[in-house]
């Protein structure tokens, strides 16, 4: 795994933070953390897209962010856990993994 993929995974973690912040931020500190997470997330994704195909970067970023946000809502904010939801997250992550594996065989700009 090269550095650009690590940027995507870390960027997706920050995406979960800013998406949750959009719903739950209620004071200057939490809004500040939300904005910082937003800036860091997009910086990492933009940096990763310089070296990797932008379509793959965006798909993996949004897929991981969506799955992470749904799981965080279930774990941290007592959203109901529904088997269908978990199945759809697993399907989404399988698609993300497939994109990562497929684009790993494609030629990228970054040297190993």
PDB file of C-alpha atoms in Angstrom:
ATOM      1  CA  UNK A   1       0.000   0.000   0.000  1.00  0.00           C
ATOM      2  CA  UNK A   2       1.500   3.277  -0.997  1.00  0.00           C
ATOM      3  CA  UNK A   3       1.276   6.624   0.741  1.00  0.00           C
ATOM      4  CA  UNK A   4      -1.624   7.873  -1.388  1.00  0.00           C
ATOM      5  CA  UNK A   5      -3.865   5.023  -0.219  1.00  0.00           C
ATOM      6  CA  UNK A   6      -2.983   5.812   3.385  1.00  0.00           C
ATOM      7  CA  UNK A   7      -4.019   9.433   2.716  1.00  0.00           C
ATOM      8  CA  UNK A   8      -7.387   8.196   1.469  1.00  0.00           C
ATOM      9  CA  UNK A   9      -8.018   6.067   4.559  1.00  0.00           C
ATOM     10  CA  UNK A  10      -7.013   8.865   6.942  1.00  0.00           C
ATOM     11  CA  UNK A  11      -9.051  11.348   4.889  1.00  0.00           C
ATOM     12  CA  UNK A  12     -12.082   9.069   5.192  1.00  0.00           C
ATOM     13  CA  UNK A  13     -11.662   8.999   8.988  1.00  0.00           C
ATOM     14  CA  UNK A  14     -11.672  12.799   9.038  1.00  0.00           C
ATOM     15  CA  UNK A  15     -14.714  12.711   6.758  1.00  0.00           C
ATOM     16  CA  UNK A  16     -16.596  10.759   9.415  1.00  0.00           C
ATOM     17  CA  UNK A  17     -15.673  13.453  11.964  1.00  0.00           C
ATOM     18  CA  UNK A  18     -16.869  16.378   9.855  1.00  0.00           C
ATOM     19  CA  UNK A  19     -20.064  14.661   8.757  1.00  0.00           C
ATOM     20  CA  UNK A  20     -20.929  13.870  12.373  1.00  0.00           C
ATOM     21  CA  UNK A  21     -19.973  17.435  13.257  1.00  0.00           C
ATOM     22  CA  UNK A  22     -22.498  18.785  10.757  1.00  0.00           C
ATOM     23  CA  UNK A  23     -25.240  17.027  12.700  1.00  0.00           C
ATOM     24  CA  UNK A  24     -24.026  17.289  16.288  1.00  0.00           C
ATOM     25  CA  UNK A  25     -21.821  20.407  16.563  1.00  0.00           C
ATOM     26  CA  UNK A  26     -23.429  22.953  18.834  1.00  0.00           C
ATOM     27  CA  UNK A  27     -20.731  25.350  20.011  1.00  0.00           C
ATOM     28  CA  UNK A  28     -17.615  27.113  18.741  1.00  0.00           C
ATOM     29  CA  UNK A  29     -15.253  24.296  19.757  1.00  0.00           C
ATOM     30  CA  UNK A  30     -17.191  21.504  18.051  1.00  0.00           C
ATOM     31  CA  UNK A  31     -17.781  23.630  14.955  1.00  0.00           C
ATOM     32  CA  UNK A  32     -14.065  24.469  14.923  1.00  0.00           C
ATOM     33  CA  UNK A  33     -13.201  20.755  15.089  1.00  0.00           C
ATOM     34  CA  UNK A  34     -15.676  20.114  12.282  1.00  0.00           C
ATOM     35  CA  UNK A  35     -14.058  22.720  10.038  1.00  0.00           C
ATOM     36  CA  UNK A  36     -10.538  21.457  10.832  1.00  0.00           C
ATOM     37  CA  UNK A  37     -11.621  17.881  10.016  1.00  0.00           C
ATOM     38  CA  UNK A  38     -13.168  19.106   6.754  1.00  0.00           C
ATOM     39  CA  UNK A  39      -9.985  20.901   5.700  1.00  0.00           C
ATOM     40  CA  UNK A  40      -7.701  17.993   6.646  1.00  0.00           C
ATOM     41  CA  UNK A  41      -9.976  15.495   4.912  1.00  0.00           C
ATOM     42  CA  UNK A  42     -10.072  17.379   1.640  1.00  0.00           C
ATOM     43  CA  UNK A  43      -6.350  18.169   1.753  1.00  0.00           C
ATOM     44  CA  UNK A  44      -5.560  14.448   2.051  1.00  0.00           C
ATOM     45  CA  UNK A  45      -7.972  13.478  -0.710  1.00  0.00           C
ATOM     46  CA  UNK A  46      -6.661  16.147  -3.059  1.00  0.00           C
ATOM     47  CA  UNK A  47      -3.104  15.017  -2.314  1.00  0.00           C
ATOM     48  CA  UNK A  48      -4.022  11.376  -2.988  1.00  0.00           C
ATOM     49  CA  UNK A  49      -5.783  12.235  -6.242  1.00  0.00           C
ATOM     50  CA  UNK A  50      -2.580  13.708  -7.627  1.00  0.00           C
ATOM     51  CA  UNK A  51      -1.034  10.222  -7.691  1.00  0.00           C
ATOM     52  CA  UNK A  52      -4.083   7.923  -8.105  1.00  0.00           C
ATOM     53  CA  UNK A  53      -7.051   7.934 -10.518  1.00  0.00           C
ATOM     54  CA  UNK A  54      -9.463  10.558  -9.243  1.00  0.00           C
ATOM     55  CA  UNK A  55     -12.566   8.422  -9.818  1.00  0.00           C
ATOM     56  CA  UNK A  56     -11.179   5.636  -7.681  1.00  0.00           C
ATOM     57  CA  UNK A  57     -10.031   8.074  -4.995  1.00  0.00           C
ATOM     58  CA  UNK A  58     -13.462   9.673  -4.807  1.00  0.00           C
ATOM     59  CA  UNK A  59     -15.315   6.348  -4.770  1.00  0.00           C
ATOM     60  CA  UNK A  60     -13.127   4.885  -2.029  1.00  0.00           C
ATOM     61  CA  UNK A  61     -13.228   8.124  -0.009  1.00  0.00           C
ATOM     62  CA  UNK A  62     -17.003   8.429  -0.101  1.00  0.00           C
ATOM     63  CA  UNK A  63     -17.558   4.698   0.388  1.00  0.00           C
ATOM     64  CA  UNK A  64     -15.359   4.495   3.452  1.00  0.00           C
ATOM     65  CA  UNK A  65     -16.761   7.746   4.780  1.00  0.00           C
ATOM     66  CA  UNK A  66     -20.331   6.574   4.334  1.00  0.00           C
ATOM     67  CA  UNK A  67     -19.680   3.228   5.997  1.00  0.00           C
ATOM     68  CA  UNK A  68     -17.748   4.879   8.811  1.00  0.00           C
ATOM     69  CA  UNK A  69     -20.458   7.452   9.398  1.00  0.00           C
ATOM     70  CA  UNK A  70     -23.205   4.837   9.558  1.00  0.00           C
ATOM     71  CA  UNK A  71     -21.173   2.693  11.959  1.00  0.00           C
ATOM     72  CA  UNK A  72     -20.242   5.711  14.105  1.00  0.00           C
ATOM     73  CA  UNK A  73     -23.897   6.719  14.345  1.00  0.00           C
ATOM     74  CA  UNK A  74     -24.766   3.197  15.500  1.00  0.00           C
ATOM     75  CA  UNK A  75     -21.922   2.977  18.021  1.00  0.00           C
ATOM     76  CA  UNK A  76     -21.773   6.536  19.359  1.00  0.00           C
ATOM     77  CA  UNK A  77     -25.294   7.853  18.977  1.00  0.00           C
ATOM     78  CA  UNK A  78     -27.487   4.761  19.477  1.00  0.00           C
ATOM     79  CA  UNK A  79     -28.870   4.600  15.971  1.00  0.00           C
ATOM     80  CA  UNK A  80     -30.803   1.343  15.537  1.00  0.00           C
ATOM     81  CA  UNK A  81     -28.688  -1.541  14.246  1.00  0.00           C
ATOM     82  CA  UNK A  82     -30.545  -3.196  11.404  1.00  0.00           C
ATOM     83  CA  UNK A  83     -29.227  -6.307   9.629  1.00  0.00           C
ATOM     84  CA  UNK A  84     -30.106  -4.868   6.221  1.00  0.00           C
ATOM     85  CA  UNK A  85     -28.049  -1.771   7.002  1.00  0.00           C
ATOM     86  CA  UNK A  86     -25.050  -3.906   7.991  1.00  0.00           C
ATOM     87  CA  UNK A  87     -25.449  -6.013   4.851  1.00  0.00           C
ATOM     88  CA  UNK A  88     -25.485  -2.895   2.669  1.00  0.00           C
ATOM     89  CA  UNK A  89     -22.379  -1.545   4.428  1.00  0.00           C
ATOM     90  CA  UNK A  90     -20.628  -4.877   3.779  1.00  0.00           C
ATOM     91  CA  UNK A  91     -21.659  -4.662   0.121  1.00  0.00           C
ATOM     92  CA  UNK A  92     -20.372  -1.095  -0.067  1.00  0.00           C
ATOM     93  CA  UNK A  93     -17.051  -2.078   1.500  1.00  0.00           C
ATOM     94  CA  UNK A  94     -16.759  -5.021  -0.915  1.00  0.00           C
ATOM     95  CA  UNK A  95     -17.135  -2.541  -3.777  1.00  0.00           C
ATOM     96  CA  UNK A  96     -14.511  -0.260  -2.249  1.00  0.00           C
ATOM     97  CA  UNK A  97     -12.136  -3.184  -1.794  1.00  0.00           C
ATOM     98  CA  UNK A  98     -12.764  -4.251  -5.386  1.00  0.00           C
ATOM     99  CA  UNK A  99     -11.956  -0.764  -6.636  1.00  0.00           C
ATOM    100  CA  UNK A 100      -8.769  -0.717  -4.596  1.00  0.00           C
ATOM    101  CA  UNK A 101      -7.695  -4.117  -5.876  1.00  0.00           C
ATOM    102  CA  UNK A 102      -8.563  -3.293  -9.474  1.00  0.00           C
ATOM    103  CA  UNK A 103      -6.845   0.089  -9.458  1.00  0.00           C
ATOM    104  CA  UNK A 104      -3.816  -1.536  -7.828  1.00  0.00           C
ATOM    105  CA  UNK A 105      -3.298  -3.442 -11.059  1.00  0.00           C
ATOM    106  CA  UNK A 106      -3.779  -0.318 -13.159  1.00  0.00           C
ATOM    107  CA  UNK A 107      -0.845   1.887 -13.922  1.00  0.00           C
ATOM    108  CA  UNK A 108      -0.567   4.800 -11.476  1.00  0.00           C
ATOM    109  CA  UNK A 109       1.667   7.830 -11.552  1.00  0.00           C
ATOM    110  CA  UNK A 110       3.294   6.964  -8.275  1.00  0.00           C
ATOM    111  CA  UNK A 111       6.291   4.682  -8.252  1.00  0.00           C
ATOM    112  CA  UNK A 112       6.213   1.809  -5.774  1.00  0.00           C
TER     113      UNK A 112
END
